[in-house]
Coordinates of C-alpha atoms in Angstrom, one line a residue:
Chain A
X1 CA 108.7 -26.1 65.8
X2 CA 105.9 -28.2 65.1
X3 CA 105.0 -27.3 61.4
X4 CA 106.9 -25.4 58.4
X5 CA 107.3 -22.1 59.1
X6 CA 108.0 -19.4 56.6
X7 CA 109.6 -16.0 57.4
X8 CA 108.9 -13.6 56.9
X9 CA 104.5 -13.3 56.6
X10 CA 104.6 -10.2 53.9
X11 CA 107.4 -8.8 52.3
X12 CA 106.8 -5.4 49.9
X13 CA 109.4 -4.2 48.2
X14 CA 110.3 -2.0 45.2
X15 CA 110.9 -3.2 41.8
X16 CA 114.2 -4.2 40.9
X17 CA 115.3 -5.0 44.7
X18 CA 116.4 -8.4 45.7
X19 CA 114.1 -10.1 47.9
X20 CA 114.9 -13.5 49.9
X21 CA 112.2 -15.6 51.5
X22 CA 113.2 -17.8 54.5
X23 CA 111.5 -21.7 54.8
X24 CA 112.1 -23.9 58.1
X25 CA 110.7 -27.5 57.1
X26 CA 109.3 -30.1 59.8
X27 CA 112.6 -31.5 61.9
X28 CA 113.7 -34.5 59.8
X29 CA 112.3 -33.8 56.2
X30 CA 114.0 -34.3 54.0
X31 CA 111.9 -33.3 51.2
X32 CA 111.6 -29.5 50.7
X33 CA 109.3 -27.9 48.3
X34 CA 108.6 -24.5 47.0
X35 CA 105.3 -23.2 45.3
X36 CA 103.9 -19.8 44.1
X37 CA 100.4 -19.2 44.5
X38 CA 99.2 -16.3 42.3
X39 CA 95.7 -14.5 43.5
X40 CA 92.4 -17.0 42.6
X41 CA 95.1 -19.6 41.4
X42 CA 96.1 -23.0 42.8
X43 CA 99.9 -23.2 43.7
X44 CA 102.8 -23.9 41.0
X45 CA 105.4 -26.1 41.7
X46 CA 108.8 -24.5 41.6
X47 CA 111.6 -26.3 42.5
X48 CA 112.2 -29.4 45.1
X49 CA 114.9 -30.1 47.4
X50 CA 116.8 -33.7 48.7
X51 CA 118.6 -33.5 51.3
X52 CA 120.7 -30.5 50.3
X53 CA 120.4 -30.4 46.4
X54 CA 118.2 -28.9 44.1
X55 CA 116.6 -32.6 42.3
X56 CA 113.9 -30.7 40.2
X57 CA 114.3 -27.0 39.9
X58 CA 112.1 -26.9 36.6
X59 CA 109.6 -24.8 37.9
X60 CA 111.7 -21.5 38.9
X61 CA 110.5 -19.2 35.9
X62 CA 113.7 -17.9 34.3
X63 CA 117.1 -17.2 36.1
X64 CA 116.1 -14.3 38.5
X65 CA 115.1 -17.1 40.9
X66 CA 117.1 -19.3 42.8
X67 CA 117.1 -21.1 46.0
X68 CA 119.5 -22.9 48.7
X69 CA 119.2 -25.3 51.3
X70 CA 122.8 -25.6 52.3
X71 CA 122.7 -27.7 55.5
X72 CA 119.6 -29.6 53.9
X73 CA 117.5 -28.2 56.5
X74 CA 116.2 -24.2 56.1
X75 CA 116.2 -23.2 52.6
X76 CA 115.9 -19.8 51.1
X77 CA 114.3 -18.8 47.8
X78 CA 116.5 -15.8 46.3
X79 CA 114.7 -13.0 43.9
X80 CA 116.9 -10.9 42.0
X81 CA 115.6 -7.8 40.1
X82 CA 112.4 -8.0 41.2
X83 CA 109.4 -7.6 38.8
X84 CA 105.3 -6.8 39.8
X85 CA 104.8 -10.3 38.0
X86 CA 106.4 -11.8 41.4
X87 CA 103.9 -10.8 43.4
X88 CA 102.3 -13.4 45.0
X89 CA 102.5 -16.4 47.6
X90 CA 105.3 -18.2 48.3
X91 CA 104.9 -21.5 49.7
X92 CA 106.9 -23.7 51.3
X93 CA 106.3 -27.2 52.0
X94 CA 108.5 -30.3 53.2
X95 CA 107.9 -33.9 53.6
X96 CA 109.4 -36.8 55.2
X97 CA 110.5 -38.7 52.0
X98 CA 109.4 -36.8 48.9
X99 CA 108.2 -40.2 47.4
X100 CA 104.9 -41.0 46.4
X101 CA 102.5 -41.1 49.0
X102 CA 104.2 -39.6 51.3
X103 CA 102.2 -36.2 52.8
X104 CA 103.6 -32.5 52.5
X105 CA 102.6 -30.1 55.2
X106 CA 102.8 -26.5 54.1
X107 CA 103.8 -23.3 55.6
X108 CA 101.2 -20.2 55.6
X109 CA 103.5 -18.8 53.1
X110 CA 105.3 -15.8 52.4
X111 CA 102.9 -12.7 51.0
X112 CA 106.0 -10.9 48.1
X113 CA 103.9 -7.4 46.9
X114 CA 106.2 -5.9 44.2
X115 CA 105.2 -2.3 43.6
Chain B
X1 CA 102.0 -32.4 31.2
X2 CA 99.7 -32.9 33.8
X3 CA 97.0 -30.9 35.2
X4 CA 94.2 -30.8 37.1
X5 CA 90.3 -28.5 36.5
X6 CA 88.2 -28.1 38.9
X7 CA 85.0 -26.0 39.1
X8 CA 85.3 -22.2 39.9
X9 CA 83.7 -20.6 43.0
X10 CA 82.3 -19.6 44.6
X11 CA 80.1 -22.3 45.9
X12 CA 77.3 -21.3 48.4
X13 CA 75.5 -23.0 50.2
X14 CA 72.8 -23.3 53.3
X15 CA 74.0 -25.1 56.1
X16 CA 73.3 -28.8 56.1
X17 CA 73.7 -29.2 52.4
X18 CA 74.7 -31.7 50.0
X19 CA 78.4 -30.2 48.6
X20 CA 79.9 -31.8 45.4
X21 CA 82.9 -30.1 44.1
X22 CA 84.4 -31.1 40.6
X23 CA 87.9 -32.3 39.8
X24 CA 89.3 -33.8 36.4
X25 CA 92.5 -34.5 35.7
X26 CA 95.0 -35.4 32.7
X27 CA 98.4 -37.3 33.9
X28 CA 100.5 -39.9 32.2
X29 CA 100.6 -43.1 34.0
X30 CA 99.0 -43.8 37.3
X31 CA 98.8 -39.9 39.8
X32 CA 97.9 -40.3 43.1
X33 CA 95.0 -37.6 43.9
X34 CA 94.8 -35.1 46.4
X35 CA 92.0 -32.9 48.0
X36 CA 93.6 -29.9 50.1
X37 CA 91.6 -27.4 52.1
X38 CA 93.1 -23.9 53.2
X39 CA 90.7 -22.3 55.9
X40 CA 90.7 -18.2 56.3
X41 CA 94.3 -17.4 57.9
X42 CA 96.1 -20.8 57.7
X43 CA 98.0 -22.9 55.6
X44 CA 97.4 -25.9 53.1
X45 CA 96.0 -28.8 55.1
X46 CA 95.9 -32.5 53.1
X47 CA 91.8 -33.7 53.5
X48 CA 92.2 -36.4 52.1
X49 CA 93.9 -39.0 49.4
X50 CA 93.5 -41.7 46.7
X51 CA 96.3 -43.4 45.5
X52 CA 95.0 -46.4 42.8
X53 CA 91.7 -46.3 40.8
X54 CA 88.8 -47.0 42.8
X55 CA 90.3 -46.0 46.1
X56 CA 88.1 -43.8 47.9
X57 CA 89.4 -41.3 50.8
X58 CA 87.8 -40.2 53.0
X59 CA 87.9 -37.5 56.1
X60 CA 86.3 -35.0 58.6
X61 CA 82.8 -36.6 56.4
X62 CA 84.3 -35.5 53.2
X63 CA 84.8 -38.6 50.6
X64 CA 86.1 -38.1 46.5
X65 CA 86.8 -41.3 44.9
X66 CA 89.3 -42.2 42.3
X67 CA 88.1 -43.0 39.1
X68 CA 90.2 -43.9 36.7
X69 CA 87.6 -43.9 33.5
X70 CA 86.4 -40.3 33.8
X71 CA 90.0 -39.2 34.7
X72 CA 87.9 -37.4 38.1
X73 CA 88.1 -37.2 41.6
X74 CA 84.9 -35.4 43.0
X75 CA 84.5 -34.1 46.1
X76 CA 81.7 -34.5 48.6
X77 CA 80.1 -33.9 51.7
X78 CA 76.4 -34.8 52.8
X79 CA 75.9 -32.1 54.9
X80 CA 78.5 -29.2 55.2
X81 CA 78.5 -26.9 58.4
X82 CA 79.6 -23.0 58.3
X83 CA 83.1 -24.7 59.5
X84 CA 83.6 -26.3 56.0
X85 CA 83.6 -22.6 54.7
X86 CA 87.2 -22.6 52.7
X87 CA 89.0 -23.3 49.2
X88 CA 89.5 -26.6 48.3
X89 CA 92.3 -27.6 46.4
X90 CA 92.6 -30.8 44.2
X91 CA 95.6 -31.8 43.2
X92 CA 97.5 -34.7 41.5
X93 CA 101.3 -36.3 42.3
X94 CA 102.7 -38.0 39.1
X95 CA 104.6 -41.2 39.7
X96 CA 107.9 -39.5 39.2
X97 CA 110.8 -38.9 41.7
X98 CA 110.0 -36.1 44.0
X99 CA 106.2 -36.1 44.2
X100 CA 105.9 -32.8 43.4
X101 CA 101.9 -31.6 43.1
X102 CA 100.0 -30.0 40.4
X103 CA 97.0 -28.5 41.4
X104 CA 93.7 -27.2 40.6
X105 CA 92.9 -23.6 40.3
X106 CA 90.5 -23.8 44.0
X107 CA 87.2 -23.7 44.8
X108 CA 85.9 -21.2 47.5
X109 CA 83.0 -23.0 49.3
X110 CA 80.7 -20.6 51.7
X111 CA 78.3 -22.1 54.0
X112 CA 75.7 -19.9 55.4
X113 CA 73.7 -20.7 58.6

């Protein structure tokens, strides 16, 4: 496709369930980033992909969170035991390089409602 | 650690107005700076970029320009249009490996006709 594209659009689900959020970057990025936008907040940085490993994942907020990008192309962010805290946007973002200078393009994000 | 304030929302204006939206910033070193715009239904969109002191960007008639002695990066328009209506974003990329953003809280500009 010609953009990121984040699967699926919303996503409820109950507390406690294990949630997994899908991310297809731009063909030939090799940068993969995801955020998490809270309501009337500006995204957080949560972990950033090279290639296929995880080069900064000091952002993911304790160890219910994890994510993958095993073929260095789609990557999946994995929620385990999910709280109502979680709710938010997920976004996804990748970029050709991931060095400075270098523009992300974003996804329209994943909407996660926790109830 | 870094971050980035700008000024809350919303901001309304008539159409045809002069817009300035504020953005200060604390970084170590030298960020890059970064306005982003997310209009109703899509995704983050870069505006525009500054990546030394004094740079200026500039797009779609938007300009903010880098300055390195008020740690800001301001945002404006001469004369917005009800297409401008959106939240703007700034943000900042540290000169560390991975150019990962930090961003500002959004401000949610309404133009009226």
């Amino acid at each position: 496709g010609a953009g990121v594209s984040q699967t699926p659009s919303n996503k409820v689900t109950e507390k406690g369930k294990y949630v997994e959020l899908r991310c297809d970057p731009i063909s030939g990025h090799t940068a993969l980033y995801w955020y998490r936008q809270s309501l009337g907040q500006g995204p957080e940085f949560l972990i950033y992909f090279q290639g296929t490993g995880a080069a900064d994942d000091s952002g993911l907020p304790n160890d219910r969170f994890f994510a993958v990008r095993p073929e260095g192309s789609v990557s999946t962010l994995k929620i385990q035991r999910t709280e109502r805290g979680d709710s938010a946007v997920y976004l996804c973002a990748s970029s050709l390089q991931g060095q400075m200078n270098t523009e992300a393009f974003f996804g329209q994000g994943t909407r996660l409602t926790v109830v | 650690g870094d971050s980035v304030t700008q000024m809350e929302g919303p901001v309304t204006l008539s159409e045809e107005a002069f817009l300035t939206i504020n953005c200060t910033y604390t970084a170590t070193g030298y960020p890059s700076l970064f306005w982003y715009v997310q209009y109703p239904g899509e995704g983050l969109q870069l505006l525009l970029k500054a990546t030394k002191a004094d740079d200026k960007g500039s797009n779609k008639g938007f300009e903010a320009t880098y300055r390195k002695e008020t740690t800001s990066f301001h945002l404006e328009k001469g004369s917005v249009q009800v297409s401008d209506s959106a939240v703007y974003f700034c943000a900042l990329s540290s000169n560390n490996a991975g150019n990962m953003l930090t961003f500002g809280g959004g401000t949610r500009l309404m133009v009226k006709p």
